[in-house]
Structure formats: C-alpha cells, structure tokens
CSV table of C-alpha atoms in Angstrom, one decimal:
chain,number,residue,atom,x,y,z
A,1,MET,CA,202.1,156.7,94.4
A,2,LYS,CA,202.2,157.7,98.0
A,3,PRO,CA,202.6,154.9,100.6
A,4,SER,CA,199.3,153.7,102.0
A,5,ILE,CA,200.7,154.0,105.6
A,6,ILE,CA,202.2,157.2,106.9
A,7,LEU,CA,205.1,157.1,109.4
A,8,ASN,CA,205.1,159.8,112.0
A,9,ASP,CA,208.5,159.6,113.7
A,10,THR,CA,208.6,161.1,117.2
A,11,THR,CA,212.2,160.4,118.2
A,12,LEU,CA,212.7,164.1,118.7
A,13,ARG,CA,209.7,164.4,121.0
A,14,ASP,CA,208.6,161.1,122.7
A,15,GLY,CA,212.0,159.6,122.1
A,16,GLU,CA,213.8,162.4,123.9
A,17,GLN,CA,211.5,161.9,126.9
A,18,ALA,CA,213.4,158.7,127.7
A,19,ALA,CA,215.0,158.9,131.1
A,20,GLY,CA,218.5,160.5,130.9
A,21,VAL,CA,218.2,161.5,127.2
A,22,ALA,CA,218.7,165.2,126.2
A,23,PHE,CA,219.6,166.0,122.6
A,24,GLN,CA,221.7,169.0,121.8
A,25,ILE,CA,220.4,171.3,119.1
A,26,PRO,CA,222.9,170.1,116.4
A,27,GLU,CA,222.0,166.5,117.3
A,28,LYS,CA,218.3,167.2,116.8
A,29,ILE,CA,219.0,168.9,113.5
A,30,SER,CA,221.1,166.0,112.2
A,31,ILE,CA,218.6,163.4,113.3
A,32,ALA,CA,215.7,165.3,111.6
A,33,ALA,CA,217.8,165.7,108.4
A,34,LEU,CA,218.6,162.0,108.2
A,35,LEU,CA,215.0,161.0,109.0
A,36,ASP,CA,214.0,163.2,106.1
A,37,ALA,CA,216.7,161.8,103.8
A,38,ILE,CA,215.6,158.2,104.2
A,39,GLY,CA,212.0,159.2,103.4
A,40,VAL,CA,210.2,159.6,106.7
A,41,PRO,CA,207.1,161.7,105.6
A,42,GLU,CA,206.3,163.2,109.1
A,43,ILE,CA,208.5,164.2,112.0
A,44,GLU,CA,207.2,165.3,115.4
A,45,VAL,CA,209.9,167.7,116.2
A,46,GLY,CA,209.3,168.5,119.8
A,47,ILE,CA,207.2,170.5,122.3
A,48,PRO,CA,207.3,174.2,121.5
A,49,ALA,CA,205.9,175.2,124.9
A,50,MET,CA,209.0,173.8,126.7
A,51,GLY,CA,210.9,177.0,126.3
A,52,ALA,CA,213.7,178.8,124.5
A,53,VAL,CA,216.1,176.0,123.9
A,54,GLU,CA,213.3,173.8,122.4
A,55,THR,CA,211.9,176.5,120.2
A,56,GLU,CA,215.4,177.3,119.0
A,57,ALA,CA,215.9,173.7,117.9
A,58,ILE,CA,212.5,173.5,116.3
A,59,ARG,CA,213.0,176.7,114.4
A,60,ALA,CA,216.4,175.4,113.2
A,61,ILE,CA,214.7,172.3,111.9
A,62,VAL,CA,211.9,174.2,110.2
A,63,SER,CA,214.6,176.4,108.5
A,64,LEU,CA,216.1,173.3,106.8
A,65,GLY,CA,213.3,173.2,104.3
A,66,LEU,CA,212.8,169.4,104.6
A,67,GLN,CA,210.4,167.4,102.5
A,68,ALA,CA,208.9,165.8,105.6
A,69,GLN,CA,205.9,167.4,107.3
A,70,LEU,CA,206.9,168.8,110.7
A,71,LEU,CA,204.5,168.7,113.7
A,72,GLY,CA,204.7,170.2,117.2
A,73,TRP,CA,203.2,168.5,120.2
A,74,ASN,CA,200.8,170.5,122.3
A,75,ARG,CA,198.5,170.4,125.2
A,76,ALA,CA,194.9,171.7,124.8
A,77,VAL,CA,196.1,175.2,125.8
A,78,PRO,CA,196.1,178.3,123.6
A,79,ALA,CA,199.6,179.2,124.7
A,80,ASP,CA,200.9,175.9,123.4
A,81,ILE,CA,199.3,176.5,120.0
A,82,LEU,CA,200.8,180.0,119.8
A,83,ALA,CA,204.2,178.6,120.7
A,84,SER,CA,204.0,176.2,117.8
A,85,ILE,CA,203.0,179.0,115.4
A,86,GLY,CA,205.9,181.0,116.7
A,87,CYS,CA,208.3,178.2,115.7
A,88,GLY,CA,207.0,178.4,112.1
A,89,LEU,CA,205.1,175.1,112.3
A,90,ARG,CA,202.0,174.6,110.2
A,91,ARG,CA,200.9,171.3,111.7
A,92,VAL,CA,200.1,170.7,115.3
A,93,HIS,CA,199.2,167.7,117.4
A,94,ILE,CA,196.9,168.4,120.4
A,95,SER,CA,196.9,165.8,123.2
A,96,VAL,CA,194.3,165.3,125.9
A,97,PRO,CA,193.7,162.4,128.3
A,98,VAL,CA,190.7,160.2,127.8
A,99,SER,CA,190.7,157.6,130.6
A,100,ASP,CA,189.0,158.4,133.9
A,101,LEU,CA,192.3,157.8,135.6
A,102,GLN,CA,194.1,160.5,133.6
A,103,ILE,CA,191.2,163.0,133.6
A,104,ALA,CA,190.9,162.7,137.4
A,105,ALA,CA,194.7,163.5,137.7
A,106,LYS,CA,194.8,166.3,135.2
A,107,PHE,CA,191.3,167.8,135.1
A,108,GLY,CA,189.9,166.9,138.5
A,109,GLY,CA,187.6,164.5,136.8
A,110,ASP,CA,185.9,167.2,134.9
A,111,ARG,CA,185.4,165.7,131.4
A,112,SER,CA,183.3,168.7,130.2
A,113,ARG,CA,186.1,171.1,131.0
A,114,LEU,CA,188.5,168.9,129.0
A,115,LEU,CA,186.2,168.9,126.0
A,116,ASN,CA,185.8,172.6,126.2
A,117,GLN,CA,189.5,173.2,126.2
A,118,LEU,CA,190.0,170.8,123.3
A,119,ARG,CA,187.3,172.5,121.3
A,120,GLN,CA,188.8,176.0,121.9
A,121,SER,CA,192.3,174.7,121.0
A,122,VAL,CA,191.3,172.9,117.9
A,123,GLN,CA,189.2,175.8,116.6
A,124,MET,CA,192.0,178.2,117.4
A,125,ALA,CA,194.5,176.1,115.4
A,126,THR,CA,192.2,175.6,112.5
A,127,GLY,CA,191.3,179.2,112.5
A,128,GLN,CA,195.0,180.0,112.0
A,129,GLY,CA,195.1,177.6,109.0
A,130,LEU,CA,196.9,174.9,110.8
A,131,TRP,CA,196.6,171.2,110.1
A,132,VAL,CA,195.5,169.5,113.3
A,133,SER,CA,195.6,166.0,114.8
A,134,VAL,CA,194.2,165.1,118.2
A,135,GLY,CA,195.5,162.5,120.4
A,136,ALA,CA,193.7,160.5,123.0
A,137,GLU,CA,196.2,159.9,125.8
A,138,ASP,CA,195.7,156.6,127.7
A,139,ALA,CA,193.0,155.5,125.2
A,140,SER,CA,193.8,151.8,126.0
A,141,ARG,CA,192.6,152.3,129.6
A,142,ALA,CA,189.4,154.2,128.6
A,143,THR,CA,186.2,152.6,127.4
A,144,LEU,CA,185.9,152.4,123.6
A,145,GLU,CA,182.8,154.6,123.9
A,146,GLN,CA,184.8,157.3,125.6
A,147,VAL,CA,187.4,157.2,122.9
A,148,ILE,CA,184.8,157.3,120.1
A,149,GLU,CA,183.1,160.2,121.7
A,150,LEU,CA,186.3,162.2,121.9
A,151,ALA,CA,187.2,161.3,118.3
A,152,ARG,CA,183.9,162.3,117.0
A,153,GLN,CA,184.0,165.7,118.8
A,154,ALA,CA,187.6,166.3,117.5
A,155,GLN,CA,186.4,165.5,114.0
A,156,ALA,CA,183.5,167.8,114.2
A,157,TRP,CA,185.7,170.6,115.4
A,158,GLY,CA,188.1,170.3,112.5
A,159,ALA,CA,190.8,167.7,113.5
A,160,GLN,CA,192.2,165.9,110.5
A,161,ARG,CA,193.5,162.8,112.2
A,162,PHE,CA,193.0,161.0,115.5
A,163,ARG,CA,195.8,159.4,117.4
A,164,TYR,CA,195.0,156.4,119.6
A,165,CYS,CA,197.6,156.1,122.4
A,166,ASP,CA,198.4,153.0,124.2
A,167,THR,CA,200.2,155.2,126.7
A,168,VAL,CA,201.3,152.6,129.2
A,169,GLY,CA,201.7,149.7,126.7
A,170,ILE,CA,199.0,147.4,128.1
A,171,LEU,CA,197.4,146.2,124.9
A,172,ASP,CA,198.0,143.0,123.0
A,173,PRO,CA,197.6,142.6,119.2
A,174,PHE,CA,194.2,141.0,119.6
A,175,SER,CA,192.6,143.7,121.7
A,176,THR,CA,194.3,146.3,119.6
A,177,TYR,CA,192.8,144.9,116.4
A,178,ASP,CA,189.3,144.9,118.0
A,179,GLN,CA,189.6,148.4,119.4
A,180,ILE,CA,190.9,150.0,116.2
A,181,SER,CA,188.5,148.2,113.9
A,182,ARG,CA,185.6,149.6,115.8
A,183,LEU,CA,187.1,153.1,116.0
A,184,VAL,CA,187.9,153.2,112.3
A,185,GLN,CA,184.3,152.4,111.5
A,186,ALA,CA,183.0,155.0,113.9
A,187,ILE,CA,184.8,158.1,112.5
A,188,ASP,CA,185.6,159.5,109.1
A,189,ILE,CA,189.1,160.9,109.7
A,190,PRO,CA,192.2,158.7,109.6
A,191,VAL,CA,193.4,156.9,112.8
A,192,GLU,CA,197.0,156.9,113.9
A,193,MET,CA,198.6,154.4,116.2
A,194,HIS,CA,200.8,155.4,119.1
A,195,THR,CA,202.1,152.3,121.0
A,196,HIS,CA,204.5,151.8,123.9
A,197,ASP,CA,206.6,148.7,124.7
A,198,ASP,CA,206.0,148.2,128.4
A,199,LEU,CA,204.9,144.6,127.8
A,200,GLY,CA,207.1,144.1,124.8
A,201,MET,CA,204.3,144.4,122.2
A,202,ALA,CA,204.7,147.9,120.7
A,203,THR,CA,205.6,146.8,117.2
A,204,ALA,CA,203.0,144.0,117.2
A,205,ASN,CA,200.3,146.4,118.4
A,206,ALA,CA,201.3,149.0,115.8
A,207,LEU,CA,200.9,146.3,113.0
A,208,ALA,CA,197.7,145.1,114.5
A,209,GLY,CA,196.3,148.6,114.4
A,210,ILE,CA,197.3,149.0,110.8
A,211,ARG,CA,195.7,145.7,109.9
A,212,ALA,CA,192.6,147.0,111.6
A,213,GLY,CA,192.4,150.1,109.4
A,214,ALA,CA,194.8,152.7,111.0
A,215,THR,CA,196.6,154.6,108.3
A,216,ALA,CA,199.3,156.3,110.3
A,217,VAL,CA,201.8,155.1,113.0
A,218,ASN,CA,204.1,156.7,115.4
A,219,THR,CA,207.7,155.4,115.7
A,220,THR,CA,211.0,156.2,117.3
A,221,VAL,CA,214.5,155.2,116.2
A,222,ASN,CA,215.7,152.2,118.2
A,223,GLY,CA,212.4,152.2,120.1
A,224,LEU,CA,213.7,155.2,122.2
A,225,GLY,CA,211.1,156.6,124.6
A,226,GLU,CA,209.7,156.8,128.1
A,227,ARG,CA,210.0,153.7,130.3
A,228,ALA,CA,210.4,150.7,128.0
A,229,GLY,CA,210.2,152.9,124.9
A,230,ASN,CA,208.0,153.2,121.8
A,231,ALA,CA,207.5,151.2,118.6
A,232,PRO,CA,210.9,151.2,116.8
A,233,LEU,CA,210.9,152.8,113.4
A,234,GLU,CA,213.2,150.1,112.0
A,235,GLU,CA,211.1,147.3,113.3
A,236,VAL,CA,207.8,148.8,112.1
A,237,VAL,CA,209.2,149.5,108.6
A,238,MET,CA,210.6,146.0,108.1
A,239,ALA,CA,207.7,144.2,109.7
A,240,LEU,CA,205.3,146.1,107.4
A,241,ARG,CA,207.3,145.1,104.4
A,242,HIS,CA,207.9,141.4,105.3
A,243,SER,CA,204.8,140.6,107.4
A,244,ALA,CA,202.1,142.8,105.8
A,245,GLY,CA,203.5,143.3,102.3
A,246,ILE,CA,203.5,147.1,102.7
A,247,ASP,CA,206.3,149.3,101.5
A,248,VAL,CA,206.2,152.7,103.3
A,249,GLY,CA,208.8,154.2,101.0
A,250,ILE,CA,211.8,154.3,103.4
A,251,ASP,CA,215.4,153.9,102.3
A,252,THR,CA,216.0,150.9,104.5
A,253,CYS,CA,219.7,150.7,103.5
A,254,ARG,CA,220.3,153.6,105.9
A,255,LEU,CA,218.4,152.2,108.9
A,256,ARG,CA,221.6,151.1,110.6
A,257,GLU,CA,223.2,154.5,109.9
A,258,LEU,CA,220.2,156.2,111.5
A,259,SER,CA,220.3,153.9,114.5
A,260,GLN,CA,224.0,154.6,115.1
A,261,GLN,CA,223.4,158.3,114.8
A,262,VAL,CA,220.7,158.2,117.6
A,263,ILE,CA,222.9,155.9,119.7
A,264,ARG,CA,225.7,158.6,119.6
A,265,ALA,CA,223.2,161.3,120.5
A,266,THR,CA,221.8,159.4,123.5
A,267,GLY,CA,225.2,158.0,124.7
A,268,THR,CA,223.5,154.7,125.3
A,269,PRO,CA,224.4,151.5,123.4
A,270,LEU,CA,221.8,149.1,122.1
A,271,PRO,CA,221.6,145.5,123.2
A,272,PRO,CA,223.5,143.5,120.6
A,273,TRP,CA,220.4,141.3,120.0
A,274,LYS,CA,218.2,144.3,119.1
A,275,ALA,CA,216.0,143.4,116.1
A,276,ILE,CA,217.0,144.8,112.7
A,277,VAL,CA,219.9,147.1,113.7
A,278,GLY,CA,221.6,145.3,116.7
A,279,ASP,CA,225.2,144.2,116.3
A,280,ASN,CA,224.0,140.5,116.5
A,281,ALA,CA,221.0,140.8,114.2
A,282,PHE,CA,223.0,139.1,111.4
A,283,ALA,CA,225.7,137.3,113.6
A,284,HIS,CA,225.9,133.5,113.4
A,285,GLU,CA,227.8,131.3,115.9
A,286,SER,CA,226.0,128.0,116.2
A,287,GLY,CA,227.6,125.3,114.0
A,288,ILE,CA,224.3,124.2,112.5
A,289,HIS,CA,223.2,127.8,111.8
A,290,ALA,CA,226.5,128.9,110.5
A,291,ALA,CA,226.8,125.9,108.2
A,292,GLY,CA,223.3,126.7,106.8
A,293,VAL,CA,224.1,130.3,106.2
A,294,LEU,CA,227.4,129.5,104.5
A,295,ARG,CA,225.4,127.3,102.0
A,296,ASP,CA,222.5,129.7,101.6
A,297,PRO,CA,222.0,132.8,103.8
A,298,GLN,CA,218.2,132.5,103.5
A,299,THR,CA,218.3,129.4,105.7
A,300,TYR,CA,218.7,131.6,108.9
A,301,GLU,CA,218.1,135.2,107.7
A,302,PRO,CA,214.7,136.8,107.0
A,303,PHE,CA,216.3,139.2,104.5
A,304,PRO,CA,219.9,140.1,103.5
A,305,PRO,CA,221.8,142.4,106.0
A,306,GLU,CA,222.6,144.8,103.2
A,307,VAL,CA,218.9,145.7,103.0
A,308,VAL,CA,219.1,147.5,106.4
A,309,GLY,CA,222.7,148.7,105.9
A,310,SER,CA,224.2,146.0,108.1
A,311,GLN,CA,226.7,143.1,107.5
A,312,ARG,CA,226.7,139.4,108.1
A,313,ARG,CA,229.1,138.3,110.8
A,314,LEU,CA,230.4,134.8,111.5
A,315,VAL,CA,231.3,134.6,115.2
A,316,LEU,CA,233.4,131.9,116.8
A,317,GLY,CA,231.9,130.9,120.1
A,318,LYS,CA,230.9,128.0,122.4
A,319,HIS,CA,228.5,126.6,119.8
A,320,SER,CA,230.7,126.9,116.7
A,321,GLY,CA,231.9,123.9,114.7
A,322,ARG,CA,235.0,123.1,112.6
A,323,HIS,CA,233.5,124.4,109.3
A,324,LEU,CA,232.9,127.8,110.8
A,325,LEU,CA,236.4,127.9,112.3
A,326,VAL,CA,237.9,127.2,108.8
A,327,GLN,CA,235.7,129.9,107.3
A,328,VAL,CA,236.7,132.5,109.8
A,329,LEU,CA,240.4,131.6,109.4
A,330,GLN,CA,240.0,131.9,105.6
A,331,GLU,CA,238.2,135.3,105.9
A,332,HIS,CA,241.0,136.7,108.0
A,333,GLY,CA,243.8,135.4,105.8
A,334,ILE,CA,245.2,133.0,108.3
A,335,PRO,CA,247.0,130.2,106.4
A,336,LEU,CA,245.5,126.8,106.6
A,337,GLU,CA,248.2,124.8,104.8
A,338,GLN,CA,249.8,123.4,107.9
A,339,LEU,CA,246.6,122.9,109.9
A,340,SER,CA,245.4,119.3,110.3
A,341,PRO,CA,242.1,118.1,111.7
A,342,GLN,CA,243.9,117.7,115.1
A,343,HIS,CA,245.1,121.3,114.9
A,344,LEU,CA,241.5,122.5,114.2
A,345,GLU,CA,240.0,120.5,117.1
A,346,THR,CA,242.7,122.0,119.4
A,347,LEU,CA,241.9,125.5,118.2
A,348,LEU,CA,238.2,124.9,118.5
A,349,GLU,CA,238.5,123.8,122.1
A,350,GLN,CA,240.6,126.9,122.8
A,351,VAL,CA,237.9,129.1,121.3
A,352,ARG,CA,235.1,127.5,123.4
A,353,GLN,CA,237.1,127.9,126.6
A,354,HIS,CA,238.0,131.5,125.8
A,355,VAL,CA,234.5,132.7,125.1
A,356,THR,CA,233.0,130.9,128.1
A,357,GLN,CA,235.5,132.5,130.5
A,358,SER,CA,236.0,135.9,128.9
A,359,LYS,CA,232.4,136.6,127.7
A,360,ARG,CA,233.9,138.3,124.6
A,361,PRO,CA,234.7,137.5,121.0
A,362,ILE,CA,238.3,136.5,120.0
A,363,PRO,CA,240.3,139.3,118.4
A,364,VAL,CA,241.9,138.3,115.0
A,365,ALA,CA,245.4,139.0,116.3
A,366,GLU,CA,244.8,136.6,119.2
A,367,LEU,CA,243.4,133.9,117.0
A,368,THR,CA,246.5,134.2,114.8
A,369,GLU,CA,248.7,133.7,117.8
A,370,TRP,CA,246.8,130.6,118.8
A,371,VAL,CA,247.4,129.2,115.3
A,372,GLN,CA,251.1,129.7,115.6
A,373,HIS,CA,251.2,128.3,119.1
A,374,THR,CA,249.1,125.2,118.0
A,375,LEU,CA,251.5,124.6,115.1
A,376,GLN,CA,254.5,124.7,117.4
A,377,HIS,CA,253.1,122.3,120.0
A,378,THR,CA,251.2,119.6,118.1
A,379,LEU,CA,252.2,117.1,115.4
A,380,LYS,CA,251.9,118.3,111.8
A,381,GLU,CA,249.3,116.3,109.8
A,382,PRO,CA,249.1,116.0,106.0
A,383,HIS,CA,247.4,119.0,104.3
A,384,SER,CA,245.0,116.7,102.5
A,385,ASP,CA,243.2,115.9,105.8
A,386,VAL,CA,242.3,119.5,106.6
A,387,PHE,CA,238.9,119.3,105.0
C-alpha cells in the first residue's frame, strides 16, 4: 500500500535558496540519490529557468532513473514551462502569488492578469502531457476566499494538486487547521502544505494541515531554506509516525546520514540541540536523566536513537552525578579498581569545573590523566566502597 501522505522534498529548490547556500552539481546529484534511496516519493529538483548550470544539474538528476517523481518549480510563464520540458521533467509546479500584498508587488495589483497567465501556463503544461501542481504563494496572508477562488480555477484548468504556502511563516497550528479544513472541503484535488519556520512552527503547521485533510507536504533536510527555513524532513517524518500514527514509508535509519550529507554540502553545522538529527538529540548529562536512561532508555527518549541512525551519548557535565561518571569510566575502559568514593567526588568536581570554564566536553585522554593524577594525590580507599 502507498503511504497516505506524500512527502515532496524541496531541499534542492527552496532549501538551496537559504542565504549563502549554493550546491555544486555533484552535491545535488548525491542528495537526490539519497533522498530517493530512503524512500522520498517526490523531489522538487530546482528551477529550470535559472539557466545553464541549473538545467545541467536537473538533467543529470533526471538521467539517474530514480524511483522518486521529479518536479521543476516554475513561474506562470511559458518560457519556464518550456525550460522544465527541456530538462526532461514530466511534472511541474507553477507558483503564483495570491495575497493582495504580493500581487501588488509582482502584478501591479492586476489579479485578472495573474489568473490569465496561470490559465495559459497550466493549459500549456497539460497540453504537453505534464502533471501539474499549482502553488498559492503567501496564501496565509490572503483571505481564504481568495485562496479558494484560485484553487478552483487551477482545478478547472487541469491542475492535479494545490499547494498552500505559508510563505512567511505566520500561521499557528490552530489557524492552519481551520484554513486547510475549509480549503479541502472547497476543492476536489489534493492539498499540499508548504510551511516556513519564521515563528518556529513549520513542523507543527505541517502536521496541523495534514490533520485537516492535506495529503502532501513539502520538507527540506535539516529545515534548510530561506530566512528561518522550512519544515524539516526528519521532523515531519518522525512527528507523523509518533504523534499522528502515520508511516510515510521512509527508511528513517538513514535520516542522520542524510542530514550529515546536506551539512557537508552547505558547509554550515547544525545546532547540537537540533531535533531528531542534532548531536545532542540523544545526549544525556543530567544526573537524574542519565540515571533513568541507564535503567531504561524509554524514561527520557521518545524512540531509540538507532531508529534515525544516531547513537546514545552519556556526557559528563555540570549536572552529572557519580553514577554517570562511573558509567563513562567503564565505557572507556578506565580502571575503577583503585577509585574510592572520595576519588570519584574529586573527579566529579574536576569535571564540573572543566565544562563550566571551557564550554566543551572532556576528551577521554584528559579524563584518563585526571584519574591517574587523582590516584597519586589522594588517599586510596577500599575497592568495596566504590559503589
């Protein structure tokens, strides 16, 4: 059975529009190949009208023969559609503004001219046998009536899906649910969610749209994208699975691998606390938390790290306790035979001072040196008191 929700990943289009990001052709190819390998069903591969370098990259991806459906992003301009066809694409997305603000800036406020251009572009694309989706840019700052009017026109002209874009990320999950519920009821073609993270709600809004009846969602790896980015693929996939009970057919064990590949291509590291794929997503320092995880990982983890290709880490820090110190020493093969409770307390105090002053974890080699130093300068206690 096909998943009920379709992921359309736009890392190679909207993701690359992040400030300072420019993928090389081999990087685009490798990202597309890995997205396909983990089961992403649709990939928005770029903007063919951008020129020779972009079309070369898109043609190279098309030539891979991937299982994923490939889409090109277009304005409502015949030349854009022709550029997509020239790249070998059989699916196109056509985007037009829908809010008064955007139409004033891009069409001089002439909504009828916008609709006429969209009609010509959609009919031209469908006349060439292309699959077409239409996107309403800045839908969240238009009236719902304006969005529904555009969606109904696009449907009548032959569009097969309608993308609702929260272009500047101003929605919250409650307003998203309300808007999408009414939009879904007003048209017969599927609705797709496109959310931005300007207010930190891209993933939540994507899920709210899906709960309201949208059956497709745009994502980018690591939430890459313009300004504050888009809904992260890894967050949407895992949130759908664990919060909504929806499995979208992605090989989640490779999400960390995919994240790292995009990090290398962008040259920009993730914050360690990034959800799902950040370095600290399964790191435990606090004495209470670490003790709980050592007894049963489910106490402080929503799912095992292996599910997303990550690993659990026990980190010595300001909030660590003696049990975690003993565990870390054991994990790194540092002998405990001569360490007394007094030794452990001395080491623990050194750890807390170190991380507070240096703002970094303690290398294993340094921890080993501390053990030797502690043994040389404190009284030896009976081994039976260690635990």
